[in-house]
Amino acid sequence: MIEVQGLSYSYGDRLALDAIDLKIADGEFVAIIGANGSGKSTLAKNLNGLLLPSAGRVLVDGIDTAIDVWTVRSKVGMVFQNPDNQIVGAIVEDDVAFGPENLGVESAEIGRRVDEALSIVGMLEYREFSPYKLSGGQKQRVAIAGVLAMRTKCIVFDEATAMLDPIGRAEVLETIDRLRAEGMTIVMITHFMDEAARADRVVVMNGGKIVREGKPREVFSDVRFLEKIGLEVPTAVELARRLKLKNVLTIEELEQRLRR
Ligand code: ADP
Ligand code: MG
């Protein structure tokens, strides 16, 4: 679905991405982790043409982001960290309709899409609310609905749970699980290692490069390496390490091993 080939990106003379190669399959759930400043957001913005490569290229369903950015944006949506910065409408349904309106979708179809998107994120009963009256988790779910209403095949979450309280985080993660079950391609940038552990694949960035990639179990088994580049490991992995238990990724697995 997405193919990143030799992607470099510079802000002025500051090189933020250095020759990145990455393929993301249709329906895959990829987590991207890395310390602050490692280039995660810059990579995310290159995936839907918010930024265009300084060198190399990004293909979405075979379409080069530098050639047809509008088609690319109809296929890849983004949800950012700050829910307040993403509100564009005075009421929830207008906010969700904004994306498809910009794509030139006809109004009856927009109405159907808004209903469908709000019901997927569990916010249908709030359709006439002011977004400003919602909790952080609810605002993020409205932002997700806005992307769903554009019928994108892929959603990129750039630390979308970072500003939420535990309840809001759980709401958003549950929504992401639902999208995953429906076959949506998901790219999730996160600094919560427990979130990354749920992905099909984890990509580790450091200094504008991809330095590791693999199944969560593989990537999180090298605790020393992750610590060296300023990252933690999931809670269960850290506890298992102290207890000298091998091959533990989740709390459930740890519980099972301890009950034996
Ligand atoms: P991350 O999301 O992993 O924290 P970013 O992609 O935001 O990393 O940033 C990567 C590098 O690019 C950092 O060194 C950061 O300081 C720099 N950078 C990011 N945005 C800008 C900008 N708008 N102008 C100049 N430098 C930037
Ligand atoms: Mg960032």
CSV table of C-alpha atoms and ligand atoms in Angstrom, one decimal:
chain,number,residue,atom,x,y,z
A,1,MET,CA,0.0,0.0,0.0
A,2,ILE,CA,2.9,2.4,0.9
A,3,GLU,CA,6.4,2.2,-0.5
A,4,VAL,CA,9.0,4.6,0.7
A,5,GLN,CA,12.2,4.6,-1.4
A,6,GLY,CA,15.4,6.3,-0.4
A,7,LEU,CA,13.4,9.1,1.3
A,8,SER,CA,15.5,12.0,2.7
A,9,TYR,CA,14.0,15.2,4.0
A,10,SER,CA,15.7,18.4,5.1
A,11,TYR,CA,14.3,21.5,6.9
A,12,GLY,CA,16.7,24.0,5.4
A,13,ASP,CA,20.1,22.5,6.1
A,14,ARG,CA,18.8,20.3,8.9
A,15,LEU,CA,18.6,16.7,7.6
A,16,ALA,CA,15.6,15.1,9.4
A,17,LEU,CA,15.2,11.9,7.3
A,18,ASP,CA,18.2,10.1,5.9
A,19,ALA,CA,17.6,7.6,3.0
A,20,ILE,CA,14.6,5.8,4.5
A,21,ASP,CA,13.3,2.6,2.9
A,22,LEU,CA,10.0,1.2,4.1
A,23,LYS,CA,7.1,-0.9,2.8
A,24,ILE,CA,3.7,-1.1,4.4
A,25,ALA,CA,1.3,-3.7,3.2
A,26,ASP,CA,-2.4,-3.4,2.8
A,27,GLY,CA,-4.1,-4.0,6.1
A,28,GLU,CA,-0.9,-4.0,8.1
A,29,PHE,CA,-0.6,-2.4,11.5
A,30,VAL,CA,2.8,-0.8,11.9
A,31,ALA,CA,4.1,1.0,15.0
A,32,ILE,CA,6.9,3.6,14.6
A,33,ILE,CA,8.9,4.4,17.8
A,34,GLY,CA,11.9,6.5,18.4
A,35,ALA,CA,13.2,9.2,20.7
A,36,ASN,CA,12.1,12.9,20.3
A,37,GLY,CA,13.6,14.4,17.2
A,38,SER,CA,14.3,11.0,15.5
A,39,GLY,CA,12.2,12.0,12.5
A,40,LYS,CA,8.9,10.2,13.2
A,41,SER,CA,6.6,13.1,12.5
A,42,THR,CA,8.6,14.1,9.4
A,43,LEU,CA,8.2,10.6,8.1
A,44,ALA,CA,4.4,10.6,8.9
A,45,LYS,CA,3.9,13.9,7.0
A,46,ASN,CA,5.7,12.5,4.0
A,47,LEU,CA,3.3,9.5,3.9
A,48,ASN,CA,0.4,11.7,2.7
A,49,GLY,CA,2.1,14.5,1.0
A,50,LEU,CA,2.0,17.1,3.8
A,51,LEU,CA,5.7,17.2,3.2
A,52,LEU,CA,7.4,16.2,-0.1
A,53,PRO,CA,10.7,14.4,-0.3
A,54,SER,CA,14.0,16.3,-0.6
A,55,ALA,CA,15.3,13.1,-2.2
A,56,GLY,CA,13.8,9.7,-3.0
A,57,ARG,CA,10.1,9.1,-3.3
A,58,VAL,CA,6.9,7.9,-1.5
A,59,LEU,CA,4.4,5.8,-3.4
A,60,VAL,CA,0.9,5.3,-2.2
A,61,ASP,CA,-0.9,2.5,-4.1
A,62,GLY,CA,1.7,3.2,-6.8
A,63,ILE,CA,1.0,7.0,-6.9
A,64,ASP,CA,4.0,9.3,-6.2
A,65,THR,CA,3.1,11.9,-3.5
A,66,ALA,CA,5.1,14.5,-5.4
A,67,ILE,CA,3.0,13.9,-8.6
A,68,ASP,CA,-0.6,13.6,-7.4
A,69,VAL,CA,-1.0,14.7,-3.8
A,70,TRP,CA,-4.8,14.9,-3.9
A,71,THR,CA,-5.2,11.3,-4.8
A,72,VAL,CA,-2.7,10.4,-2.1
A,73,ARG,CA,-4.6,12.4,0.5
A,74,SER,CA,-7.8,10.6,-0.4
A,75,LYS,CA,-6.0,7.3,0.5
A,76,VAL,CA,-3.9,8.2,3.5
A,77,GLY,CA,-5.4,10.3,6.4
A,78,MET,CA,-3.6,11.7,9.5
A,79,VAL,CA,-4.6,12.1,13.1
A,80,PHE,CA,-2.3,14.4,15.1
A,81,GLN,CA,-1.4,14.7,18.8
A,82,ASN,CA,-3.4,17.8,19.8
A,83,PRO,CA,-7.2,17.2,19.4
A,84,ASP,CA,-7.9,21.0,19.7
A,85,ASN,CA,-5.8,21.8,16.6
A,86,GLN,CA,-7.8,19.4,14.4
A,87,ILE,CA,-11.2,20.9,14.9
A,88,VAL,CA,-12.5,22.6,11.8
A,89,GLY,CA,-16.3,22.7,12.3
A,90,ALA,CA,-18.6,24.4,14.9
A,91,ILE,CA,-20.6,21.2,15.3
A,92,VAL,CA,-19.4,17.6,15.2
A,93,GLU,CA,-21.2,16.6,12.0
A,94,ASP,CA,-19.8,19.6,10.1
A,95,ASP,CA,-16.4,18.8,11.4
A,96,VAL,CA,-16.6,15.2,10.0
A,97,ALA,CA,-18.1,16.4,6.7
A,98,PHE,CA,-15.2,18.8,6.1
A,99,GLY,CA,-12.9,16.2,4.5
A,100,PRO,CA,-15.3,14.7,2.0
A,101,GLU,CA,-16.6,18.1,1.1
A,102,ASN,CA,-13.1,19.1,0.2
A,103,LEU,CA,-12.8,16.0,-2.0
A,104,GLY,CA,-15.9,17.1,-3.8
A,105,VAL,CA,-18.2,14.3,-2.6
A,106,GLU,CA,-22.0,15.0,-3.2
A,107,SER,CA,-24.0,16.0,-0.2
A,108,ALA,CA,-26.4,13.0,0.2
A,109,GLU,CA,-23.3,10.8,0.1
A,110,ILE,CA,-21.5,13.0,2.6
A,111,GLY,CA,-24.5,12.6,5.0
A,112,ARG,CA,-24.3,8.8,4.7
A,113,ARG,CA,-20.5,8.8,5.3
A,114,VAL,CA,-20.8,11.1,8.3
A,115,ASP,CA,-23.3,8.8,10.0
A,116,GLU,CA,-21.2,5.7,9.2
A,117,ALA,CA,-18.0,7.3,10.4
A,118,LEU,CA,-19.5,8.6,13.7
A,119,SER,CA,-21.1,5.3,14.4
A,120,ILE,CA,-17.7,3.4,13.9
A,121,VAL,CA,-16.0,5.7,16.4
A,122,GLY,CA,-19.0,5.5,18.8
A,123,MET,CA,-19.9,9.2,18.6
A,124,LEU,CA,-23.2,9.2,16.6
A,125,GLU,CA,-25.2,10.6,19.5
A,126,TYR,CA,-22.8,13.6,19.7
A,127,ARG,CA,-23.4,14.7,16.1
A,128,GLU,CA,-24.9,18.0,17.0
A,129,PHE,CA,-22.6,18.8,19.8
A,130,SER,CA,-19.9,21.5,19.7
A,131,PRO,CA,-16.6,19.7,19.5
A,132,TYR,CA,-15.3,22.1,22.1
A,133,LYS,CA,-17.6,20.6,24.7
A,134,LEU,CA,-16.1,17.1,24.2
A,135,SER,CA,-13.4,15.3,26.2
A,136,GLY,CA,-9.9,14.8,24.6
A,137,GLY,CA,-10.7,11.2,23.7
A,138,GLN,CA,-14.0,12.1,22.2
A,139,LYS,CA,-12.3,14.9,20.1
A,140,GLN,CA,-9.8,12.4,18.8
A,141,ARG,CA,-12.5,10.0,17.9
A,142,VAL,CA,-14.2,12.8,15.9
A,143,ALA,CA,-10.9,13.5,14.2
A,144,ILE,CA,-10.7,9.8,13.3
A,145,ALA,CA,-14.3,10.0,12.0
A,146,GLY,CA,-13.2,12.9,9.8
A,147,VAL,CA,-10.6,10.7,8.2
A,148,LEU,CA,-13.0,7.7,7.9
A,149,ALA,CA,-15.5,9.9,6.1
A,150,MET,CA,-12.9,10.4,3.4
A,151,ARG,CA,-12.8,6.6,3.0
A,152,THR,CA,-9.1,6.5,3.2
A,153,LYS,CA,-7.4,3.0,3.2
A,154,CYS,CA,-4.8,4.0,5.7
A,155,ILE,CA,-4.7,6.2,8.8
A,156,VAL,CA,-1.4,7.5,10.3
A,157,PHE,CA,-1.7,8.4,14.0
A,158,ASP,CA,1.1,10.7,15.1
A,159,GLU,CA,1.2,10.3,18.9
A,160,ALA,CA,-2.6,10.6,18.8
A,161,THR,CA,-3.0,9.4,22.4
A,162,ALA,CA,-0.2,11.4,23.9
A,163,MET,CA,-2.3,14.2,25.3
A,164,LEU,CA,-5.2,12.0,26.5
A,165,ASP,CA,-6.1,10.8,30.0
A,166,PRO,CA,-6.2,7.0,30.5
A,167,ILE,CA,-9.9,6.9,29.6
A,168,GLY,CA,-9.4,8.9,26.4
A,169,ARG,CA,-6.5,6.7,25.5
A,170,ALA,CA,-8.5,3.5,26.0
A,171,GLU,CA,-11.3,4.9,23.8
A,172,VAL,CA,-8.9,5.7,21.0
A,173,LEU,CA,-7.1,2.4,21.2
A,174,GLU,CA,-10.4,0.5,21.1
A,175,THR,CA,-11.4,2.5,18.0
A,176,ILE,CA,-8.0,1.6,16.4
A,177,ASP,CA,-8.7,-2.1,17.2
A,178,ARG,CA,-12.0,-1.8,15.4
A,179,LEU,CA,-10.5,-0.2,12.3
A,180,ARG,CA,-7.8,-2.9,12.3
A,181,ALA,CA,-10.4,-5.6,12.4
A,182,GLU,CA,-12.0,-4.0,9.4
A,183,GLY,CA,-8.8,-4.3,7.4
A,184,MET,CA,-7.7,-0.6,7.6
A,185,THR,CA,-3.9,-0.1,7.2
A,186,ILE,CA,-2.7,1.6,10.3
A,187,VAL,CA,0.6,3.5,11.0
A,188,MET,CA,0.9,4.4,14.7
A,189,ILE,CA,3.6,6.6,16.0
A,190,THR,CA,3.7,6.3,19.7
A,191,HIS,CA,6.0,6.8,22.7
A,192,PHE,CA,3.9,4.3,24.7
A,193,MET,CA,5.7,1.0,24.2
A,194,ASP,CA,2.6,-1.0,25.4
A,195,GLU,CA,0.8,0.4,22.4
A,196,ALA,CA,3.6,-0.4,20.0
A,197,ALA,CA,3.6,-4.0,21.3
A,198,ARG,CA,0.1,-4.5,19.8
A,199,ALA,CA,1.3,-3.9,16.2
A,200,ASP,CA,2.1,-6.4,13.5
A,201,ARG,CA,5.5,-4.8,13.1
A,202,VAL,CA,7.5,-2.2,14.9
A,203,VAL,CA,9.8,0.2,13.1
A,204,VAL,CA,12.5,1.9,15.3
A,205,MET,CA,13.9,5.3,14.2
A,206,ASN,CA,17.0,7.1,15.5
A,207,GLY,CA,18.7,10.1,14.0
A,208,GLY,CA,16.5,10.2,10.9
A,209,LYS,CA,17.2,6.5,10.0
A,210,ILE,CA,15.4,3.2,10.5
A,211,VAL,CA,17.6,1.3,12.9
A,212,ARG,CA,15.5,-1.7,13.6
A,213,GLU,CA,12.4,-3.3,12.4
A,214,GLY,CA,10.5,-6.5,13.1
A,215,LYS,CA,7.8,-8.2,15.1
A,216,PRO,CA,7.2,-6.6,18.5
A,217,ARG,CA,8.6,-9.7,20.2
A,218,GLU,CA,11.9,-9.4,18.3
A,219,VAL,CA,12.3,-5.7,18.5
A,220,PHE,CA,11.5,-5.5,22.3
A,221,SER,CA,13.8,-8.4,23.1
A,222,ASP,CA,16.9,-6.2,22.7
A,223,VAL,CA,16.3,-4.0,25.8
A,224,ARG,CA,19.9,-2.7,25.8
A,225,PHE,CA,19.8,-1.5,22.3
A,226,LEU,CA,16.5,0.3,22.9
A,227,GLU,CA,17.8,1.9,26.1
A,228,LYS,CA,20.8,3.1,24.3
A,229,ILE,CA,18.7,5.1,21.9
A,230,GLY,CA,16.6,6.5,24.6
A,231,LEU,CA,13.6,4.2,24.5
A,232,GLU,CA,11.9,2.0,27.1
A,233,VAL,CA,10.4,-1.4,26.6
A,234,PRO,CA,6.8,-2.5,27.4
A,235,THR,CA,6.0,-2.9,31.1
A,236,ALA,CA,5.6,-6.7,30.8
A,237,VAL,CA,8.9,-7.0,29.0
A,238,GLU,CA,10.8,-5.0,31.7
A,239,LEU,CA,9.2,-7.0,34.5
A,240,ALA,CA,10.0,-10.3,32.7
A,241,ARG,CA,13.6,-9.2,32.3
A,242,ARG,CA,14.0,-8.5,36.0
A,243,LEU,CA,12.3,-11.9,36.8
A,244,LYS,CA,14.7,-13.6,34.3
A,245,LEU,CA,11.7,-14.9,32.2
A,246,LYS,CA,12.2,-15.1,28.4
A,247,ASN,CA,9.8,-14.5,25.6
A,248,VAL,CA,7.2,-12.3,27.3
A,249,LEU,CA,5.6,-9.4,25.5
A,250,THR,CA,2.2,-8.8,27.1
A,251,ILE,CA,0.8,-8.5,30.7
A,252,GLU,CA,-1.3,-11.6,29.9
A,253,GLU,CA,1.7,-13.7,28.9
A,254,LEU,CA,3.5,-12.6,32.1
A,255,GLU,CA,0.5,-13.5,34.2
A,256,GLN,CA,0.4,-17.0,32.6
A,257,ARG,CA,4.1,-17.6,33.2
A,258,LEU,CA,3.9,-16.4,36.9
A,259,ARG,CA,0.9,-18.7,37.5
A,260,ARG,CA,2.7,-21.8,36.4
B,1,ADP,P1,10.0,13.3,16.0
B,1,ADP,O1,8.6,13.4,15.5
B,1,ADP,O2,10.5,11.9,16.0
B,1,ADP,O3,10.1,13.9,17.4
B,1,ADP,P2,10.5,15.3,14.0
B,1,ADP,O4,10.2,14.6,12.7
B,1,ADP,O5,9.5,16.2,14.5
B,1,ADP,O6,10.9,14.1,15.1
B,1,ADP,O7,11.9,16.1,13.8
B,1,ADP,C1,13.0,15.5,13.3
B,1,ADP,C2,14.1,16.6,13.2
B,1,ADP,O8,13.7,17.6,12.4
B,1,ADP,C3,14.4,17.2,14.6
B,1,ADP,O9,15.8,17.4,14.7
B,1,ADP,C4,13.6,18.5,14.6
B,1,ADP,O10,14.3,19.4,15.4
B,1,ADP,C5,13.7,18.9,13.1
B,1,ADP,N1,12.5,19.6,12.7
B,1,ADP,C6,11.2,19.2,12.8
B,1,ADP,N2,10.4,20.1,12.4
B,1,ADP,C7,11.1,21.1,12.0
B,1,ADP,C8,10.8,22.4,11.4
B,1,ADP,N3,9.6,22.8,11.1
B,1,ADP,N4,11.9,23.2,11.1
B,1,ADP,C9,13.1,22.9,11.4
B,1,ADP,N5,13.5,21.7,11.9
B,1,ADP,C10,12.5,20.8,12.2
B,2,MG,MG,6.8,13.9,16.4
